[in-house]
C-alpha cells in the first residue's frame, strides 16, 4: 500500500467505530454517554485516542465490546464472534509493517516505525536520482532501534561477508562538524550520501570510514574502505560534498524478514 492509501485507511478512527457500536446497540449517543457515566458530547469530541479510565467505564458497562477493535479496528466488534479473517498481531514479534491494518495498529500503540526507502546504496559508487530518495516503500518496527530513521538496501558485494548483497540496513543518523571532521567514530560502517560536484546527483556508499594519516588531507577527506579489500580499492570522500551520514546498526534487518 502507498502512504496515501494508508492515510486514507486511518481516517476511519475510534470515533467512527464508537458510533458503529452505538448503532449496533440501537440507542442514542446521549443514552450511551449516560449509561457509561460520560459527559454530554463525549462521543462527538473523541479523537484518535481514548483515556484508559474511560475505556474501563465503557468496558464495564458493555463487556461484549471488543476494546481491541475499538482502539485499532482489528478483530471483531463483539467478543465471541468468529473472526472473519486472521488479523491479530503480536507487536512484540512483528517487524514488517506492510499493510494498512498493521500500520494503524502500530500507530495506535505508539510503536517507533522506520521507513524503508526505495534507495539502494552500493558498496562502491551508486548514482541515485535525487527525487527518489524520499520514496517510502513500507515501514519496520525494530525493538531497541528508536534511534534509527531510515532503512536502505545494500547493492553489491564490496562489504561482504559483513553486509551481503540485498541486506537491509537500519541507519542511525550521525551529526558531524565540517570544521572538525575527524571526531566521527572511525572504524564503524557508515552509509554516506555524497553529491557529485559536476552533475549534482547523489552517490550512495556503504563503507568503513578511516582517517587520513596526513594532517592536511585529514581536514578535507575521509578514506572509504571496503570489507573486500582484495577486489575493491580505498578511495577518498570529499567531506564538503557529504550530504548525509549514518551509522549502520550492528544487526541486519534481513534476518527479520518473514
PDB file of C-alpha atoms in Angstrom:
ATOM      1  CA  UNK A   1       0.000   0.000   0.000  1.00  0.00           C
ATOM      2  CA  UNK A   2       1.168   3.510  -0.676  1.00  0.00           C
ATOM      3  CA  UNK A   3       1.491   6.073   2.088  1.00  0.00           C
ATOM      4  CA  UNK A   4      -1.554   7.898   0.641  1.00  0.00           C
ATOM      5  CA  UNK A   5      -3.624   4.718   0.874  1.00  0.00           C
ATOM      6  CA  UNK A   6      -2.505   4.203   4.456  1.00  0.00           C
ATOM      7  CA  UNK A   7      -3.560   7.727   5.418  1.00  0.00           C
ATOM      8  CA  UNK A   8      -6.986   7.229   3.820  1.00  0.00           C
ATOM      9  CA  UNK A   9      -7.425   3.985   5.719  1.00  0.00           C
ATOM     10  CA  UNK A  10      -6.516   5.603   9.051  1.00  0.00           C
ATOM     11  CA  UNK A  11      -9.233   8.236   8.648  1.00  0.00           C
ATOM     12  CA  UNK A  12     -11.676   5.621   9.974  1.00  0.00           C
ATOM     13  CA  UNK A  13     -10.812   6.035  13.647  1.00  0.00           C
ATOM     14  CA  UNK A  14     -12.022   5.439  17.178  1.00  0.00           C
ATOM     15  CA  UNK A  15     -14.958   7.848  16.911  1.00  0.00           C
ATOM     16  CA  UNK A  16     -16.308   6.090  13.815  1.00  0.00           C
ATOM     17  CA  UNK A  17     -16.026   2.696  15.482  1.00  0.00           C
ATOM     18  CA  UNK A  18     -17.696   4.035  18.625  1.00  0.00           C
ATOM     19  CA  UNK A  19     -20.614   5.299  16.529  1.00  0.00           C
ATOM     20  CA  UNK A  20     -20.805   1.906  14.829  1.00  0.00           C
ATOM     21  CA  UNK A  21     -21.055   0.191  18.224  1.00  0.00           C
ATOM     22  CA  UNK A  22     -23.741   2.624  19.429  1.00  0.00           C
ATOM     23  CA  UNK A  23     -25.701   1.908  16.257  1.00  0.00           C
ATOM     24  CA  UNK A  24     -25.316  -1.812  16.958  1.00  0.00           C
ATOM     25  CA  UNK A  25     -26.782  -1.245  20.446  1.00  0.00           C
ATOM     26  CA  UNK A  26     -29.737   0.610  18.960  1.00  0.00           C
ATOM     27  CA  UNK A  27     -29.509   3.543  21.366  1.00  0.00           C
ATOM     28  CA  UNK A  28     -28.719   7.242  21.058  1.00  0.00           C
ATOM     29  CA  UNK A  29     -25.350   8.823  21.750  1.00  0.00           C
ATOM     30  CA  UNK A  30     -26.865  10.620  24.728  1.00  0.00           C
ATOM     31  CA  UNK A  31     -28.121   7.319  26.171  1.00  0.00           C
ATOM     32  CA  UNK A  32     -24.698   5.738  25.655  1.00  0.00           C
ATOM     33  CA  UNK A  33     -22.962   8.643  27.405  1.00  0.00           C
ATOM     34  CA  UNK A  34     -25.423   8.499  30.293  1.00  0.00           C
ATOM     35  CA  UNK A  35     -25.086   4.734  30.720  1.00  0.00           C
ATOM     36  CA  UNK A  36     -21.264   4.864  30.808  1.00  0.00           C
ATOM     37  CA  UNK A  37     -21.045   7.983  33.001  1.00  0.00           C
ATOM     38  CA  UNK A  38     -19.530  10.115  30.259  1.00  0.00           C
ATOM     39  CA  UNK A  39     -20.221  13.821  29.812  1.00  0.00           C
ATOM     40  CA  UNK A  40     -22.628  15.132  27.177  1.00  0.00           C
ATOM     41  CA  UNK A  41     -20.924  15.332  23.797  1.00  0.00           C
ATOM     42  CA  UNK A  42     -18.189  12.863  24.776  1.00  0.00           C
ATOM     43  CA  UNK A  43     -18.575  10.759  21.629  1.00  0.00           C
ATOM     44  CA  UNK A  44     -18.547  13.757  19.275  1.00  0.00           C
ATOM     45  CA  UNK A  45     -15.320  15.002  20.859  1.00  0.00           C
ATOM     46  CA  UNK A  46     -13.429  11.712  20.527  1.00  0.00           C
ATOM     47  CA  UNK A  47     -10.068  11.986  18.790  1.00  0.00           C
ATOM     48  CA  UNK A  48      -7.553   9.334  17.857  1.00  0.00           C
ATOM     49  CA  UNK A  49      -7.025   8.143  21.434  1.00  0.00           C
ATOM     50  CA  UNK A  50      -9.096   7.296  24.489  1.00  0.00           C
ATOM     51  CA  UNK A  51      -8.199   7.503  28.166  1.00  0.00           C
ATOM     52  CA  UNK A  52      -7.743   4.170  29.974  1.00  0.00           C
ATOM     53  CA  UNK A  53     -10.205   5.300  32.666  1.00  0.00           C
ATOM     54  CA  UNK A  54     -12.868   5.994  30.037  1.00  0.00           C
ATOM     55  CA  UNK A  55     -12.191   2.698  28.315  1.00  0.00           C
ATOM     56  CA  UNK A  56     -12.593   0.906  31.646  1.00  0.00           C
ATOM     57  CA  UNK A  57     -16.007   2.516  32.219  1.00  0.00           C
ATOM     58  CA  UNK A  58     -17.209   1.606  28.738  1.00  0.00           C
ATOM     59  CA  UNK A  59     -15.958  -1.958  29.068  1.00  0.00           C
ATOM     60  CA  UNK A  60     -17.635  -2.349  32.468  1.00  0.00           C
ATOM     61  CA  UNK A  61     -20.978  -1.205  31.053  1.00  0.00           C
ATOM     62  CA  UNK A  62     -20.721  -3.100  27.774  1.00  0.00           C
ATOM     63  CA  UNK A  63     -18.484  -6.141  28.377  1.00  0.00           C
ATOM     64  CA  UNK A  64     -19.418  -7.548  24.983  1.00  0.00           C
ATOM     65  CA  UNK A  65     -17.480  -4.735  23.264  1.00  0.00           C
ATOM     66  CA  UNK A  66     -14.068  -5.834  21.974  1.00  0.00           C
ATOM     67  CA  UNK A  67     -11.879  -2.935  23.152  1.00  0.00           C
ATOM     68  CA  UNK A  68      -9.024  -4.027  20.872  1.00  0.00           C
ATOM     69  CA  UNK A  69     -11.377  -3.498  17.910  1.00  0.00           C
ATOM     70  CA  UNK A  70     -12.407  -0.116  19.293  1.00  0.00           C
ATOM     71  CA  UNK A  71      -8.795   1.040  19.597  1.00  0.00           C
ATOM     72  CA  UNK A  72      -7.352  -0.446  16.419  1.00  0.00           C
ATOM     73  CA  UNK A  73     -10.085  -1.698  14.115  1.00  0.00           C
ATOM     74  CA  UNK A  74      -8.508  -5.162  14.271  1.00  0.00           C
ATOM     75  CA  UNK A  75     -10.578  -8.260  15.145  1.00  0.00           C
ATOM     76  CA  UNK A  76     -14.387  -8.202  15.519  1.00  0.00           C
ATOM     77  CA  UNK A  77     -16.539  -5.615  17.270  1.00  0.00           C
ATOM     78  CA  UNK A  78     -18.267  -8.115  19.562  1.00  0.00           C
ATOM     79  CA  UNK A  79     -16.332 -10.530  21.786  1.00  0.00           C
ATOM     80  CA  UNK A  80     -17.073 -14.114  20.918  1.00  0.00           C
ATOM     81  CA  UNK A  81     -17.902 -13.524  17.269  1.00  0.00           C
ATOM     82  CA  UNK A  82     -15.967 -15.771  14.932  1.00  0.00           C
ATOM     83  CA  UNK A  83     -13.194 -13.767  13.245  1.00  0.00           C
ATOM     84  CA  UNK A  84     -13.745 -13.171   9.551  1.00  0.00           C
ATOM     85  CA  UNK A  85     -10.006 -13.247   8.874  1.00  0.00           C
ATOM     86  CA  UNK A  86      -6.861 -13.844  10.859  1.00  0.00           C
ATOM     87  CA  UNK A  87      -5.814 -10.238  11.514  1.00  0.00           C
ATOM     88  CA  UNK A  88      -4.454 -10.462  15.062  1.00  0.00           C
ATOM     89  CA  UNK A  89      -0.891  -9.290  15.587  1.00  0.00           C
ATOM     90  CA  UNK A  90       1.658  -9.557  18.357  1.00  0.00           C
ATOM     91  CA  UNK A  91       3.776  -6.441  18.042  1.00  0.00           C
ATOM     92  CA  UNK A  92       6.441  -7.838  20.358  1.00  0.00           C
ATOM     93  CA  UNK A  93       7.300 -10.131  17.463  1.00  0.00           C
ATOM     94  CA  UNK A  94       6.219  -8.277  14.328  1.00  0.00           C
ATOM     95  CA  UNK A  95       8.786  -6.215  12.475  1.00  0.00           C
ATOM     96  CA  UNK A  96       7.462  -5.658   8.968  1.00  0.00           C
ATOM     97  CA  UNK A  97       4.624  -3.130   8.694  1.00  0.00           C
ATOM     98  CA  UNK A  98       3.365  -3.759   5.170  1.00  0.00           C
ATOM     99  CA  UNK A  99      -0.418  -3.402   5.444  1.00  0.00           C
ATOM    100  CA  UNK A 100      -2.739  -0.571   6.399  1.00  0.00           C
ATOM    101  CA  UNK A 101      -4.064  -2.640   9.317  1.00  0.00           C
ATOM    102  CA  UNK A 102      -0.621  -3.168  10.805  1.00  0.00           C
ATOM    103  CA  UNK A 103       0.278   0.477  10.250  1.00  0.00           C
ATOM    104  CA  UNK A 104      -2.818   1.707  12.045  1.00  0.00           C
ATOM    105  CA  UNK A 105      -2.316  -0.685  14.948  1.00  0.00           C
ATOM    106  CA  UNK A 106       1.334   0.302  15.287  1.00  0.00           C
ATOM    107  CA  UNK A 107       0.413   3.976  15.400  1.00  0.00           C
ATOM    108  CA  UNK A 108      -2.302   3.380  17.993  1.00  0.00           C
ATOM    109  CA  UNK A 109       0.060   1.692  20.409  1.00  0.00           C
ATOM    110  CA  UNK A 110       2.871   4.167  19.780  1.00  0.00           C
ATOM    111  CA  UNK A 111       5.482   1.999  18.074  1.00  0.00           C
ATOM    112  CA  UNK A 112       8.510   3.661  16.523  1.00  0.00           C
ATOM    113  CA  UNK A 113       8.246   2.953  12.788  1.00  0.00           C
ATOM    114  CA  UNK A 114      11.252   3.172  10.486  1.00  0.00           C
ATOM    115  CA  UNK A 115      10.539   3.902   6.808  1.00  0.00           C
ATOM    116  CA  UNK A 116      12.168   1.672   4.206  1.00  0.00           C
ATOM    117  CA  UNK A 117      13.157   3.906   1.322  1.00  0.00           C
ATOM    118  CA  UNK A 118      13.398   2.828  -2.284  1.00  0.00           C
ATOM    119  CA  UNK A 119      17.115   3.549  -2.353  1.00  0.00           C
ATOM    120  CA  UNK A 120      19.955   1.141  -2.986  1.00  0.00           C
ATOM    121  CA  UNK A 121      23.319   2.096  -1.501  1.00  0.00           C
ATOM    122  CA  UNK A 122      26.150   0.297  -3.170  1.00  0.00           C
ATOM    123  CA  UNK A 123      29.366  -0.939  -1.673  1.00  0.00           C
ATOM    124  CA  UNK A 124      31.061   1.340  -4.180  1.00  0.00           C
ATOM    125  CA  UNK A 125      29.547   4.018  -6.402  1.00  0.00           C
ATOM    126  CA  UNK A 126      25.801   4.105  -6.999  1.00  0.00           C
ATOM    127  CA  UNK A 127      24.241   7.103  -8.722  1.00  0.00           C
ATOM    128  CA  UNK A 128      20.906   7.961  -7.124  1.00  0.00           C
ATOM    129  CA  UNK A 129      18.125  10.047  -8.601  1.00  0.00           C
ATOM    130  CA  UNK A 130      17.697  12.870  -6.100  1.00  0.00           C
ATOM    131  CA  UNK A 131      13.898  12.957  -6.436  1.00  0.00           C
ATOM    132  CA  UNK A 132      13.595   9.263  -5.496  1.00  0.00           C
ATOM    133  CA  UNK A 133      15.371   9.479  -2.159  1.00  0.00           C
ATOM    134  CA  UNK A 134      12.200  10.259  -0.204  1.00  0.00           C
ATOM    135  CA  UNK A 135      10.084   7.453  -1.692  1.00  0.00           C
ATOM    136  CA  UNK A 136       8.824   5.197   1.113  1.00  0.00           C
ATOM    137  CA  UNK A 137       8.065   1.556   0.302  1.00  0.00           C
ATOM    138  CA  UNK A 138       6.942   0.287   3.721  1.00  0.00           C
ATOM    139  CA  UNK A 139       7.728   0.510   7.427  1.00  0.00           C
ATOM    140  CA  UNK A 140       9.522  -1.614  10.008  1.00  0.00           C
ATOM    141  CA  UNK A 141       9.374  -1.834  13.787  1.00  0.00           C
ATOM    142  CA  UNK A 142      12.646  -2.960  15.362  1.00  0.00           C
ATOM    143  CA  UNK A 143      12.783  -3.232  19.163  1.00  0.00           C
ATOM    144  CA  UNK A 144      15.652  -1.156  20.537  1.00  0.00           C
ATOM    145  CA  UNK A 145      16.143   0.837  17.322  1.00  0.00           C
ATOM    146  CA  UNK A 146      14.326   4.050  18.221  1.00  0.00           C
ATOM    147  CA  UNK A 147      17.424   5.998  17.184  1.00  0.00           C
ATOM    148  CA  UNK A 148      17.168   4.727  13.592  1.00  0.00           C
ATOM    149  CA  UNK A 149      15.468   6.896  10.988  1.00  0.00           C
ATOM    150  CA  UNK A 150      15.829   5.012   7.701  1.00  0.00           C
ATOM    151  CA  UNK A 151      16.136   1.574   6.169  1.00  0.00           C
ATOM    152  CA  UNK A 152      18.010   1.073   2.907  1.00  0.00           C
ATOM    153  CA  UNK A 153      19.167  -1.894   0.839  1.00  0.00           C
ATOM    154  CA  UNK A 154      22.745  -2.900   0.095  1.00  0.00           C
ATOM    155  CA  UNK A 155      23.574  -3.377  -3.568  1.00  0.00           C
ATOM    156  CA  UNK A 156      26.871  -5.041  -4.454  1.00  0.00           C
ATOM    157  CA  UNK A 157      29.429  -7.264  -2.768  1.00  0.00           C
ATOM    158  CA  UNK A 158      32.240  -4.972  -1.644  1.00  0.00           C
ATOM    159  CA  UNK A 159      31.102  -5.224   2.010  1.00  0.00           C
ATOM    160  CA  UNK A 160      30.587  -8.998   2.015  1.00  0.00           C
ATOM    161  CA  UNK A 161      30.631 -11.007   4.175  1.00  0.00           C
ATOM    162  CA  UNK A 162      29.550  -8.412   6.752  1.00  0.00           C
ATOM    163  CA  UNK A 163      26.835  -6.921   4.521  1.00  0.00           C
ATOM    164  CA  UNK A 164      25.913  -9.275   1.676  1.00  0.00           C
ATOM    165  CA  UNK A 165      24.148  -8.035  -1.431  1.00  0.00           C
ATOM    166  CA  UNK A 166      20.458  -7.434  -0.679  1.00  0.00           C
ATOM    167  CA  UNK A 167      20.883  -6.871   3.056  1.00  0.00           C
ATOM    168  CA  UNK A 168      18.518  -4.305   4.528  1.00  0.00           C
ATOM    169  CA  UNK A 169      20.202  -1.906   6.921  1.00  0.00           C
ATOM    170  CA  UNK A 170      18.804   0.211   9.743  1.00  0.00           C
ATOM    171  CA  UNK A 171      20.511   3.613   9.803  1.00  0.00           C
ATOM    172  CA  UNK A 172      21.228   5.874  12.755  1.00  0.00           C
ATOM    173  CA  UNK A 173      21.954   9.489  11.702  1.00  0.00           C
ATOM    174  CA  UNK A 174      25.280  10.956  12.761  1.00  0.00           C
ATOM    175  CA  UNK A 175      25.999  14.651  13.009  1.00  0.00           C
ATOM    176  CA  UNK A 176      29.439  15.970  12.193  1.00  0.00           C
ATOM    177  CA  UNK A 177      31.182  19.302  12.155  1.00  0.00           C
ATOM    178  CA  UNK A 178      32.879  20.159   8.880  1.00  0.00           C
ATOM    179  CA  UNK A 179      35.417  22.158  10.857  1.00  0.00           C
ATOM    180  CA  UNK A 180      36.213  19.099  12.964  1.00  0.00           C
ATOM    181  CA  UNK A 181      35.607  16.177  10.582  1.00  0.00           C
ATOM    182  CA  UNK A 182      37.766  13.730  12.483  1.00  0.00           C
ATOM    183  CA  UNK A 183      35.524  13.495  15.524  1.00  0.00           C
ATOM    184  CA  UNK A 184      33.265  10.819  13.983  1.00  0.00           C
ATOM    185  CA  UNK A 185      33.603   7.196  15.244  1.00  0.00           C
ATOM    186  CA  UNK A 186      36.078   5.925  12.651  1.00  0.00           C
ATOM    187  CA  UNK A 187      36.061   2.176  12.100  1.00  0.00           C
ATOM    188  CA  UNK A 188      32.265   1.928  12.097  1.00  0.00           C
ATOM    189  CA  UNK A 189      30.296   1.014   8.984  1.00  0.00           C
ATOM    190  CA  UNK A 190      28.681   4.127   7.549  1.00  0.00           C
ATOM    191  CA  UNK A 191      26.139   4.948   4.878  1.00  0.00           C
ATOM    192  CA  UNK A 192      27.333   8.133   3.196  1.00  0.00           C
ATOM    193  CA  UNK A 193      25.429  10.287   0.721  1.00  0.00           C
ATOM    194  CA  UNK A 194      27.745  12.345  -1.478  1.00  0.00           C
ATOM    195  CA  UNK A 195      26.821  14.951  -4.076  1.00  0.00           C
ATOM    196  CA  UNK A 196      28.555  14.765  -7.430  1.00  0.00           C
ATOM    197  CA  UNK A 197      30.387  18.039  -7.944  1.00  0.00           C
ATOM    198  CA  UNK A 198      29.599  18.085 -11.675  1.00  0.00           C
ATOM    199  CA  UNK A 199      26.134  16.533 -12.129  1.00  0.00           C
ATOM    200  CA  UNK A 200      24.597  17.329  -8.747  1.00  0.00           C
ATOM    201  CA  UNK A 201      23.343  13.748  -8.438  1.00  0.00           C
ATOM    202  CA  UNK A 202      23.932  11.727  -5.284  1.00  0.00           C
ATOM    203  CA  UNK A 203      26.205   8.746  -4.806  1.00  0.00           C
ATOM    204  CA  UNK A 204      25.404   6.320  -2.019  1.00  0.00           C
ATOM    205  CA  UNK A 205      28.261   4.470  -0.342  1.00  0.00           C
ATOM    206  CA  UNK A 206      28.303   1.889   2.414  1.00  0.00           C
ATOM    207  CA  UNK A 207      31.853   1.717   3.733  1.00  0.00           C
ATOM    208  CA  UNK A 208      34.161   1.737   6.697  1.00  0.00           C
ATOM    209  CA  UNK A 209      35.467   5.270   7.177  1.00  0.00           C
ATOM    210  CA  UNK A 210      39.067   5.810   8.156  1.00  0.00           C
ATOM    211  CA  UNK A 211      41.141   8.883   8.979  1.00  0.00           C
ATOM    212  CA  UNK A 212      43.995  10.072   6.777  1.00  0.00           C
ATOM    213  CA  UNK A 213      47.369   9.908   8.474  1.00  0.00           C
ATOM    214  CA  UNK A 214      48.360  13.076   6.629  1.00  0.00           C
ATOM    215  CA  UNK A 215      47.148  16.005   8.763  1.00  0.00           C
ATOM    216  CA  UNK A 216      46.222  18.254   5.845  1.00  0.00           C
ATOM    217  CA  UNK A 217      44.423  15.523   3.892  1.00  0.00           C
ATOM    218  CA  UNK A 218      42.511  14.547   7.047  1.00  0.00           C
ATOM    219  CA  UNK A 219      40.926  18.009   7.089  1.00  0.00           C
ATOM    220  CA  UNK A 220      39.473  17.520   3.601  1.00  0.00           C
ATOM    221  CA  UNK A 221      38.854  13.826   3.050  1.00  0.00           C
ATOM    222  CA  UNK A 222      37.699  10.606   4.688  1.00  0.00           C
ATOM    223  CA  UNK A 223      39.084   7.301   3.449  1.00  0.00           C
ATOM    224  CA  UNK A 224      36.343   4.870   2.332  1.00  0.00           C
ATOM    225  CA  UNK A 225      37.322   1.226   2.724  1.00  0.00           C
ATOM    226  CA  UNK A 226      35.509  -1.954   1.675  1.00  0.00           C
ATOM    227  CA  UNK A 227      35.367  -5.212   3.586  1.00  0.00           C
ATOM    228  CA  UNK A 228      36.664  -6.980   0.470  1.00  0.00           C
ATOM    229  CA  UNK A 229      39.970  -5.159   0.131  1.00  0.00           C
ATOM    230  CA  UNK A 230      41.315  -7.656  -2.393  1.00  0.00           C
ATOM    231  CA  UNK A 231      38.813  -6.675  -5.075  1.00  0.00           C
ATOM    232  CA  UNK A 232      37.898  -3.113  -4.054  1.00  0.00           C
ATOM    233  CA  UNK A 233      40.338  -0.238  -3.557  1.00  0.00           C
ATOM    234  CA  UNK A 234      40.130   2.522  -0.966  1.00  0.00           C
ATOM    235  CA  UNK A 235      39.029   5.936  -2.188  1.00  0.00           C
ATOM    236  CA  UNK A 236      38.723   9.440  -0.769  1.00  0.00           C
ATOM    237  CA  UNK A 237      35.422  11.129   0.065  1.00  0.00           C
ATOM    238  CA  UNK A 238      35.393  14.917  -0.153  1.00  0.00           C
ATOM    239  CA  UNK A 239      33.901  15.995   3.187  1.00  0.00           C
ATOM    240  CA  UNK A 240      32.460  19.211   1.720  1.00  0.00           C
ATOM    241  CA  UNK A 241      30.249  17.152  -0.625  1.00  0.00           C
ATOM    242  CA  UNK A 242      28.780  14.850   2.042  1.00  0.00           C
ATOM    243  CA  UNK A 243      25.005  15.394   2.237  1.00  0.00           C
ATOM    244  CA  UNK A 244      24.110  12.660   4.719  1.00  0.00           C
ATOM    245  CA  UNK A 245      25.905  10.424   7.200  1.00  0.00           C
ATOM    246  CA  UNK A 246      24.523   7.443   9.105  1.00  0.00           C
ATOM    247  CA  UNK A 247      25.937   4.547  11.094  1.00  0.00           C
ATOM    248  CA  UNK A 248      24.716   1.117  10.036  1.00  0.00           C
ATOM    249  CA  UNK A 249      23.363  -0.690  13.100  1.00  0.00           C
ATOM    250  CA  UNK A 250      25.051  -3.902  14.231  1.00  0.00           C
ATOM    251  CA  UNK A 251      22.106  -6.143  13.386  1.00  0.00           C
ATOM    252  CA  UNK A 252      20.841  -6.587   9.846  1.00  0.00           C
ATOM    253  CA  UNK A 253      17.104  -6.474   9.173  1.00  0.00           C
ATOM    254  CA  UNK A 254      17.484  -9.165   6.536  1.00  0.00           C
ATOM    255  CA  UNK A 255      17.382 -11.775   9.296  1.00  0.00           C
ATOM    256  CA  UNK A 256      13.983 -10.476  10.476  1.00  0.00           C
ATOM    257  CA  UNK A 257      12.076 -10.719   7.200  1.00  0.00           C
ATOM    258  CA  UNK A 258       9.314 -13.319   7.371  1.00  0.00           C
TER     259      UNK A 258
END
